[in-house]
PDB file of C-alpha atoms and ligand atoms in Angstrom:
ATOM      1  CA  UNK S  19       0.000   0.000   0.000  1.00 52.00           C
ATOM      2  CA  UNK S  20       3.048   2.227   0.272  1.00 52.00           C
ATOM      3  CA  UNK S  21       3.022   4.783  -2.516  1.00 54.00           C
ATOM      4  CA  UNK S  22       6.472   6.359  -2.639  1.00 65.00           C
ATOM      5  CA  UNK S  23      10.122   5.779  -1.819  1.00 73.00           C
ATOM      6  CA  UNK S  24      10.530   7.048   1.753  1.00 74.00           C
ATOM      7  CA  UNK S  25      12.544  10.180   2.366  1.00 78.00           C
ATOM      8  CA  UNK S  26      15.442  10.068   4.792  1.00 77.00           C
ATOM      9  CA  UNK S  27      14.232  13.439   6.085  1.00 88.00           C
ATOM     10  CA  UNK S  28      12.239  13.402   9.277  1.00 97.00           C
ATOM     11  CA  UNK S  29       8.718  14.706   9.736  1.00 98.00           C
ATOM     12  CA  UNK S  30       6.897  16.190  12.693  1.00 98.00           C
ATOM     13  CA  UNK S  31       3.125  15.687  12.463  1.00 98.00           C
ATOM     14  CA  UNK S  32       0.732  18.062  14.202  1.00 98.00           C
ATOM     15  CA  UNK S  33      -1.413  15.356  15.710  1.00 97.00           C
ATOM     16  CA  UNK S  34      -4.674  16.035  17.527  1.00 94.00           C
ATOM     17  CA  UNK S  35      -6.066  12.514  17.338  1.00 95.00           C
ATOM     18  CA  UNK S  36      -8.778  13.603  14.902  1.00 94.00           C
ATOM     19  CA  UNK S  37      -9.677  12.134  11.537  1.00 95.00           C
ATOM     20  CA  UNK S  38      -7.611  14.679   9.600  1.00 95.00           C
ATOM     21  CA  UNK S  39      -4.455  14.355  11.636  1.00 96.00           C
ATOM     22  CA  UNK S  40      -4.786  10.552  11.620  1.00 98.00           C
ATOM     23  CA  UNK S  41      -4.726  10.688   7.818  1.00 98.00           C
ATOM     24  CA  UNK S  42      -1.760  13.094   7.990  1.00 98.00           C
ATOM     25  CA  UNK S  43       0.140  10.763  10.313  1.00 98.00           C
ATOM     26  CA  UNK S  44      -0.402   7.840   7.929  1.00 98.00           C
ATOM     27  CA  UNK S  45       0.637  10.044   4.997  1.00 98.00           C
ATOM     28  CA  UNK S  46       3.875  10.995   6.776  1.00 98.00           C
ATOM     29  CA  UNK S  47       4.613   7.393   7.838  1.00 98.00           C
ATOM     30  CA  UNK S  48       4.224   6.377   4.200  1.00 97.00           C
ATOM     31  CA  UNK S  49       6.785   8.990   3.098  1.00 97.00           C
ATOM     32  CA  UNK S  50       9.321   9.521   5.846  1.00 97.00           C
ATOM     33  CA  UNK S  51      11.638   7.099   7.590  1.00 95.00           C
ATOM     34  CA  UNK S  52      11.423   9.027  10.828  1.00 97.00           C
ATOM     35  CA  UNK S  53       8.172  10.525  12.108  1.00 98.00           C
ATOM     36  CA  UNK S  54       7.375  12.144  15.433  1.00 98.00           C
ATOM     37  CA  UNK S  55       4.074  13.588  16.641  1.00 98.00           C
ATOM     38  CA  UNK S  56       3.229  16.726  18.565  1.00 98.00           C
ATOM     39  CA  UNK S  57       0.015  17.665  20.347  1.00 95.00           C
ATOM     40  CA  UNK S  58      -0.987  20.878  22.036  1.00 92.00           C
ATOM     41  CA  UNK S  59      -2.644  21.249  25.391  1.00 88.00           C
ATOM     42  CA  UNK S  60      -4.176  24.694  25.106  1.00 76.00           C
ATOM     43  CA  UNK S  61      -6.610  24.197  27.913  1.00 71.00           C
ATOM     44  CA  UNK S  62      -9.126  22.353  25.797  1.00 62.00           C
ATOM     45  CA  UNK S  63     -11.951  20.943  27.814  1.00 60.00           C
ATOM     46  CA  UNK S  64     -11.699  17.766  25.802  1.00 69.00           C
ATOM     47  CA  UNK S  65      -9.457  15.307  27.598  1.00 81.00           C
ATOM     48  CA  UNK S  66     -10.967  12.790  25.191  1.00 85.00           C
ATOM     49  CA  UNK S  67      -8.887  14.356  22.411  1.00 84.00           C
ATOM     50  CA  UNK S  68      -5.648  13.635  24.262  1.00 87.00           C
ATOM     51  CA  UNK S  69      -6.786  10.047  24.877  1.00 92.00           C
ATOM     52  CA  UNK S  70      -7.638   9.600  21.191  1.00 95.00           C
ATOM     53  CA  UNK S  71      -4.072  10.594  20.269  1.00 95.00           C
ATOM     54  CA  UNK S  72      -2.629   7.692  22.229  1.00 97.00           C
ATOM     55  CA  UNK S  73      -5.306   5.254  21.025  1.00 97.00           C
ATOM     56  CA  UNK S  74      -4.604   6.066  17.356  1.00 98.00           C
ATOM     57  CA  UNK S  75      -0.824   5.857  17.803  1.00 98.00           C
ATOM     58  CA  UNK S  76      -1.092   2.515  19.625  1.00 98.00           C
ATOM     59  CA  UNK S  77      -3.446   1.073  17.025  1.00 98.00           C
ATOM     60  CA  UNK S  78      -1.158   2.130  14.177  1.00 98.00           C
ATOM     61  CA  UNK S  79       1.839   0.549  15.896  1.00 98.00           C
ATOM     62  CA  UNK S  80      -0.136  -2.670  16.411  1.00 98.00           C
ATOM     63  CA  UNK S  81      -1.567  -2.888  12.887  1.00 98.00           C
ATOM     64  CA  UNK S  82       1.302  -1.555  10.746  1.00 98.00           C
ATOM     65  CA  UNK S  83       4.724  -2.987  11.668  1.00 97.00           C
ATOM     66  CA  UNK S  84       6.491  -1.023   8.911  1.00 97.00           C
ATOM     67  CA  UNK S  85       5.043   2.205  10.272  1.00 98.00           C
ATOM     68  CA  UNK S  86       5.799   1.193  13.862  1.00 98.00           C
ATOM     69  CA  UNK S  87       9.499   1.080  12.955  1.00 97.00           C
ATOM     70  CA  UNK S  88       9.304   4.681  11.714  1.00 97.00           C
ATOM     71  CA  UNK S  89       7.095   6.177  14.408  1.00 98.00           C
ATOM     72  CA  UNK S  90       9.153   7.903  17.068  1.00 98.00           C
ATOM     73  CA  UNK S  91       8.398  10.032  20.074  1.00 98.00           C
ATOM     74  CA  UNK S  92       5.191  11.825  20.896  1.00 98.00           C
ATOM     75  CA  UNK S  93       5.426  15.324  22.336  1.00 97.00           C
ATOM     76  CA  UNK S  94       2.756  17.335  24.144  1.00 94.00           C
ATOM     77  CA  UNK S  95       3.331  21.062  24.474  1.00 94.00           C
ATOM     78  CA  UNK S  96       1.521  23.067  27.119  1.00 91.00           C
ATOM     79  CA  UNK S  97       0.255  26.286  25.550  1.00 89.00           C
ATOM     80  CA  UNK S  98      -2.508  26.989  28.034  1.00 86.00           C
ATOM     81  CA  UNK S  99      -1.277  30.555  28.278  1.00 86.00           C
ATOM     82  CA  UNK S 100      -2.288  31.002  24.645  1.00 85.00           C
ATOM     83  CA  UNK S 101      -5.568  29.210  25.295  1.00 78.00           C
ATOM     84  CA  UNK S 102      -6.367  31.713  28.036  1.00 78.00           C
ATOM     85  CA  UNK S 103      -5.766  34.628  25.664  1.00 77.00           C
ATOM     86  CA  UNK S 104      -7.651  33.094  22.774  1.00 69.00           C
ATOM     87  CA  UNK S 105     -10.551  31.741  24.802  1.00 67.00           C
ATOM     88  CA  UNK S 106     -13.394  30.559  22.585  1.00 59.00           C
ATOM     89  CA  UNK S 107     -16.033  27.858  22.407  1.00 55.00           C
ATOM     90  CA  UNK S 108     -13.411  25.119  22.295  1.00 56.00           C
ATOM     91  CA  UNK S 109     -11.715  26.175  25.482  1.00 55.00           C
ATOM     92  CA  UNK S 110     -14.614  27.563  27.513  1.00 56.00           C
ATOM     93  CA  UNK S 111     -18.145  26.415  28.235  1.00 58.00           C
ATOM     94  CA  UNK S 112     -19.861  28.316  25.474  1.00 57.00           C
ATOM     95  CA  UNK S 113     -22.290  27.193  22.836  1.00 60.00           C
ATOM     96  CA  UNK S 114     -21.008  26.757  19.275  1.00 58.00           C
ATOM     97  CA  UNK S 115     -22.517  29.500  17.119  1.00 61.00           C
ATOM     98  CA  UNK S 116     -21.677  31.858  14.276  1.00 63.00           C
ATOM     99  CA  UNK S 117     -20.135  35.145  15.350  1.00 62.00           C
ATOM    100  CA  UNK S 118     -20.607  38.578  13.802  1.00 61.00           C
ATOM    101  CA  UNK S 119     -17.365  38.101  11.820  1.00 62.00           C
ATOM    102  CA  UNK S 120     -18.945  35.128  10.047  1.00 62.00           C
ATOM    103  CA  UNK S 121     -16.655  32.675  11.825  1.00 61.00           C
ATOM    104  CA  UNK S 122     -17.844  29.881  14.108  1.00 60.00           C
ATOM    105  CA  UNK S 123     -17.250  30.539  17.803  1.00 59.00           C
ATOM    106  CA  UNK S 124     -14.889  27.543  17.708  1.00 61.00           C
ATOM    107  CA  UNK S 125     -12.367  29.797  15.929  1.00 65.00           C
ATOM    108  CA  UNK S 126      -9.247  30.325  18.031  1.00 74.00           C
ATOM    109  CA  UNK S 127      -7.481  33.364  16.533  1.00 82.00           C
ATOM    110  CA  UNK S 128      -4.099  32.436  15.062  1.00 87.00           C
ATOM    111  CA  UNK S 129      -4.113  28.939  16.472  1.00 88.00           C
ATOM    112  CA  UNK S 130      -2.276  27.336  13.553  1.00 92.00           C
ATOM    113  CA  UNK S 131       0.337  30.101  13.568  1.00 95.00           C
ATOM    114  CA  UNK S 132       1.076  29.305  17.201  1.00 94.00           C
ATOM    115  CA  UNK S 133       1.000  25.537  16.668  1.00 95.00           C
ATOM    116  CA  UNK S 134       3.426  25.704  13.753  1.00 98.00           C
ATOM    117  CA  UNK S 135       5.797  28.100  15.493  1.00 98.00           C
ATOM    118  CA  UNK S 136       6.064  25.754  18.478  1.00 97.00           C
ATOM    119  CA  UNK S 137       6.306  22.771  16.126  1.00 98.00           C
ATOM    120  CA  UNK S 138       9.154  24.416  14.201  1.00 98.00           C
ATOM    121  CA  UNK S 139      11.084  25.111  17.402  1.00 98.00           C
ATOM    122  CA  UNK S 140      10.625  21.468  18.424  1.00 98.00           C
ATOM    123  CA  UNK S 141      11.525  20.207  14.925  1.00 98.00           C
ATOM    124  CA  UNK S 142      14.700  22.294  15.037  1.00 97.00           C
ATOM    125  CA  UNK S 143      15.732  20.538  18.241  1.00 97.00           C
ATOM    126  CA  UNK S 144      14.738  17.105  16.910  1.00 97.00           C
ATOM    127  CA  UNK S 145      16.400  17.511  13.505  1.00 96.00           C
ATOM    128  CA  UNK S 146      13.125  17.178  11.578  1.00 97.00           C
ATOM    129  CA  UNK S 147      12.490  19.176   8.418  1.00 97.00           C
ATOM    130  CA  UNK S 148       8.875  18.545   7.393  1.00 98.00           C
ATOM    131  CA  UNK S 149       6.041  20.000   9.457  1.00 98.00           C
ATOM    132  CA  UNK S 150       2.866  18.124   8.526  1.00 98.00           C
ATOM    133  CA  UNK S 151      -0.585  19.495   9.349  1.00 97.00           C
ATOM    134  CA  UNK S 152      -4.170  18.719   8.398  1.00 95.00           C
ATOM    135  CA  UNK S 153      -5.145  22.259   7.436  1.00 94.00           C
ATOM    136  CA  UNK S 154      -7.666  22.287   4.636  1.00 91.00           C
ATOM    137  CA  UNK S 155      -9.327  24.945   2.496  1.00 87.00           C
ATOM    138  CA  UNK S 156     -11.948  22.673   0.969  1.00 80.00           C
ATOM    139  CA  UNK S 157     -14.403  21.638   3.680  1.00 64.00           C
ATOM    140  CA  UNK S 158     -13.124  24.041   6.284  1.00 59.00           C
ATOM    141  CA  UNK S 159     -15.144  26.410   8.407  1.00 61.00           C
ATOM    142  CA  UNK S 160     -13.637  29.621   7.069  1.00 69.00           C
ATOM    143  CA  UNK S 161     -10.643  29.651   9.408  1.00 81.00           C
ATOM    144  CA  UNK S 162      -8.174  32.145   7.881  1.00 87.00           C
ATOM    145  CA  UNK S 163      -5.161  30.401   9.423  1.00 89.00           C
ATOM    146  CA  UNK S 164      -5.983  27.227   7.420  1.00 88.00           C
ATOM    147  CA  UNK S 165      -5.381  28.966   4.106  1.00 92.00           C
ATOM    148  CA  UNK S 166      -2.393  27.794   2.092  1.00 93.00           C
ATOM    149  CA  UNK S 167      -1.459  31.462   1.527  1.00 93.00           C
ATOM    150  CA  UNK S 168      -1.226  31.913   5.299  1.00 94.00           C
ATOM    151  CA  UNK S 169       0.944  28.816   5.634  1.00 96.00           C
ATOM    152  CA  UNK S 170       3.224  29.827   2.745  1.00 97.00           C
ATOM    153  CA  UNK S 171       3.826  33.150   4.482  1.00 98.00           C
ATOM    154  CA  UNK S 172       4.438  31.421   7.807  1.00 98.00           C
ATOM    155  CA  UNK S 173       6.849  28.915   6.237  1.00 98.00           C
ATOM    156  CA  UNK S 174       8.857  31.834   4.870  1.00 98.00           C
ATOM    157  CA  UNK S 175       8.834  33.570   8.246  1.00 98.00           C
ATOM    158  CA  UNK S 176       9.885  30.410  10.112  1.00 98.00           C
ATOM    159  CA  UNK S 177      12.757  29.732   7.734  1.00 98.00           C
ATOM    160  CA  UNK S 178      13.976  33.319   7.891  1.00 98.00           C
ATOM    161  CA  UNK S 179      13.549  33.525  11.660  1.00 97.00           C
ATOM    162  CA  UNK S 180      15.126  30.162  12.483  1.00 97.00           C
ATOM    163  CA  UNK S 181      17.584  29.971   9.571  1.00 97.00           C
ATOM    164  CA  UNK S 182      16.232  26.577   8.556  1.00 96.00           C
ATOM    165  CA  UNK S 183      14.647  24.943   5.546  1.00 96.00           C
ATOM    166  CA  UNK S 184      11.351  23.711   6.963  1.00 98.00           C
ATOM    167  CA  UNK S 185       8.542  22.639   4.687  1.00 98.00           C
ATOM    168  CA  UNK S 186       4.987  23.109   5.948  1.00 98.00           C
ATOM    169  CA  UNK S 187       3.225  20.171   4.276  1.00 98.00           C
ATOM    170  CA  UNK S 188      -0.559  20.042   4.110  1.00 97.00           C
ATOM    171  CA  UNK S 189      -1.638  16.843   2.334  1.00 97.00           C
ATOM    172  CA  UNK S 190      -5.342  17.517   2.946  1.00 96.00           C
ATOM    173  CA  UNK S 191      -5.341  21.132   1.727  1.00 95.00           C
ATOM    174  CA  UNK S 192      -7.369  20.491  -1.430  1.00 94.00           C
ATOM    175  CA  UNK S 193      -9.242  17.352  -0.371  1.00 95.00           C
ATOM    176  CA  UNK S 194     -12.907  17.084   0.577  1.00 93.00           C
ATOM    177  CA  UNK S 195     -13.748  15.084   3.692  1.00 93.00           C
ATOM    178  CA  UNK S 196     -14.868  12.238   1.412  1.00 96.00           C
ATOM    179  CA  UNK S 197     -11.472  12.324  -0.297  1.00 97.00           C
ATOM    180  CA  UNK S 198      -9.778  12.179   3.110  1.00 96.00           C
ATOM    181  CA  UNK S 199     -11.555   8.856   3.761  1.00 97.00           C
ATOM    182  CA  UNK S 200     -10.360   7.671   0.335  1.00 98.00           C
ATOM    183  CA  UNK S 201      -6.813   8.729   1.236  1.00 98.00           C
ATOM    184  CA  UNK S 202      -6.945   6.683   4.459  1.00 98.00           C
ATOM    185  CA  UNK S 203      -8.122   3.686   2.459  1.00 98.00           C
ATOM    186  CA  UNK S 204      -5.318   4.123  -0.089  1.00 98.00           C
ATOM    187  CA  UNK S 205      -2.608   4.497   2.559  1.00 98.00           C
ATOM    188  CA  UNK S 206      -3.705   1.839   5.034  1.00 98.00           C
ATOM    189  CA  UNK S 207      -6.636  -0.081   3.614  1.00 98.00           C
ATOM    190  CA  UNK S 208      -9.536  -1.213   5.760  1.00 97.00           C
ATOM    191  CA  UNK S 209      -7.271  -1.391   8.827  1.00 98.00           C
ATOM    192  CA  UNK S 210      -6.638   2.349   8.739  1.00 98.00           C
ATOM    193  CA  UNK S 211     -10.277   3.117   7.990  1.00 98.00           C
ATOM    194  CA  UNK S 212     -11.227   1.041  11.037  1.00 98.00           C
ATOM    195  CA  UNK S 213      -8.668   2.829  13.248  1.00 98.00           C
ATOM    196  CA  UNK S 214     -10.052   6.171  12.057  1.00 98.00           C
ATOM    197  CA  UNK S 215     -13.618   5.135  12.863  1.00 98.00           C
ATOM    198  CA  UNK S 216     -12.889   3.404  16.169  1.00 97.00           C
ATOM    199  CA  UNK S 217     -10.138   5.521  17.709  1.00 97.00           C
ATOM    200  CA  UNK S 218      -9.895   9.005  16.205  1.00 96.00           C
ATOM    201  CA  UNK S 219     -11.860  11.864  17.701  1.00 94.00           C
ATOM    202  CA  UNK S 220     -13.177  14.945  15.927  1.00 90.00           C
ATOM    203  CA  UNK S 221     -16.327  16.044  17.860  1.00 90.00           C
ATOM    204  CA  UNK S 222     -16.179  19.686  19.037  1.00 84.00           C
ATOM    205  CA  UNK S 223     -18.276  18.798  22.072  1.00 85.00           C
ATOM    206  CA  UNK S 224     -15.815  16.120  23.162  1.00 86.00           C
ATOM    207  CA  UNK S 225     -18.509  13.464  23.247  1.00 89.00           C
ATOM    208  CA  UNK S 226     -17.611   9.872  22.442  1.00 89.00           C
ATOM    209  CA  UNK S 227     -21.245   8.769  22.445  1.00 88.00           C
ATOM    210  CA  UNK S 228     -22.337   5.774  20.430  1.00 90.00           C
ATOM    211  CA  UNK S 229     -20.392   4.442  17.476  1.00 95.00           C
ATOM    212  CA  UNK S 230     -21.906   5.721  14.245  1.00 97.00           C
ATOM    213  CA  UNK S 231     -20.890   4.366  10.820  1.00 97.00           C
ATOM    214  CA  UNK S 232     -18.372   7.234  10.607  1.00 97.00           C
ATOM    215  CA  UNK S 233     -17.091   6.982  14.181  1.00 97.00           C
ATOM    216  CA  UNK S 234     -17.823   8.378  17.621  1.00 95.00           C
ATOM    217  CA  UNK S 235     -19.198  11.825  18.418  1.00 95.00           C
ATOM    218  CA  UNK S 236     -22.298  13.812  19.284  1.00 94.00           C
ATOM    219  CA  UNK S 237     -23.449  13.635  15.654  1.00 94.00           C
ATOM    220  CA  UNK S 238     -24.758  17.200  15.506  1.00 92.00           C
ATOM    221  CA  UNK S 239     -21.872  19.654  15.996  1.00 88.00           C
ATOM    222  CA  UNK S 240     -20.216  21.117  12.853  1.00 85.00           C
ATOM    223  CA  UNK S 241     -17.233  18.754  13.111  1.00 88.00           C
ATOM    224  CA  UNK S 242     -19.416  15.651  13.431  1.00 94.00           C
ATOM    225  CA  UNK S 243     -21.674  16.854  10.608  1.00 93.00           C
ATOM    226  CA  UNK S 244     -18.692  17.336   8.259  1.00 91.00           C
ATOM    227  CA  UNK S 245     -17.196  13.988   9.194  1.00 94.00           C
ATOM    228  CA  UNK S 246     -20.517  12.132   8.753  1.00 96.00           C
ATOM    229  CA  UNK S 247     -21.267  13.805   5.413  1.00 96.00           C
ATOM    230  CA  UNK S 248     -17.804  12.959   4.117  1.00 96.00           C
ATOM    231  CA  UNK S 249     -18.136   9.351   5.155  1.00 97.00           C
ATOM    232  CA  UNK S 250     -21.558   9.073   3.554  1.00 97.00           C
ATOM    233  CA  UNK S 251     -20.303  10.563   0.279  1.00 97.00           C
ATOM    234  CA  UNK S 252     -17.327   8.208   0.259  1.00 98.00           C
ATOM    235  CA  UNK S 253     -19.550   5.204   1.037  1.00 97.00           C
ATOM    236  CA  UNK S 254     -22.081   6.204  -1.625  1.00 97.00           C
ATOM    237  CA  UNK S 255     -19.215   6.242  -4.151  1.00 97.00           C
ATOM    238  CA  UNK S 256     -18.350   2.648  -3.209  1.00 97.00           C
ATOM    239  CA  UNK S 257     -15.493   3.404  -0.782  1.00 97.00           C
ATOM    240  CA  UNK S 258     -12.898   4.032  -3.514  1.00 97.00           C
ATOM    241  CA  UNK S 259      -9.187   4.656  -2.879  1.00 96.00           C
ATOM    242  CA  UNK S 260      -9.283   7.622  -5.283  1.00 93.00           C
ATOM    243  CA  UNK S 261     -12.117  10.110  -5.580  1.00 91.00           C
ATOM    244  CA  UNK S 262     -12.478  12.869  -8.140  1.00 83.00           C
TER     245      UNK S 262
HETATM  246 ZN1  LIG P 329     -19.880  16.426  17.692  1.00 84.27          ZN
END
């Protein structure tokens, strides 16, 4: 199922334990001989997200021996100070709604800028050159820090400011959620699809709830709705490994 000759470069994957970052982790393990993961504790009320990270990593190690040999350390960075500044529906007990700026209240201003700056500092210390994230312009919720233009500018700033040659890689940037399911199938077959359904966590409300066809979650928040719709579209197409 491997698609390319692996690069001797190392990759650091921004890994939240969600569907998107699970696909990104598989993508990186398919391409790089050395892969580490980083997660951010920014005071999220969802401990379940941190538990999903370990569940997905463990399941990948158990099901994919070739990937297990490449998967290195996991890092968790405490950025609760940022979370306190950027308080929003994800980090405080507020309802998820649209704000006057036309952004969902789940928007944490500049979150990906902060994540990638910390990730680059860590990657510098760990000798890793690729920074892999699940940012996406296709099915996203209008978050301006998910735009590829934003990330191109940040990559330039990081390389100037740290005198490095980092690449900010975003394999999901132009994929729909249905195409992300197809990508998981292409990279890791049914085993990876099953890990994504059983172990990854995307729900904004932090609910595990019952197991739906597409995985666990409340089923009604914007993240669950996107994930469910993507799964249904992929299933309706016959669960292909490539989707137009
Ligand atoms: Zn939900």
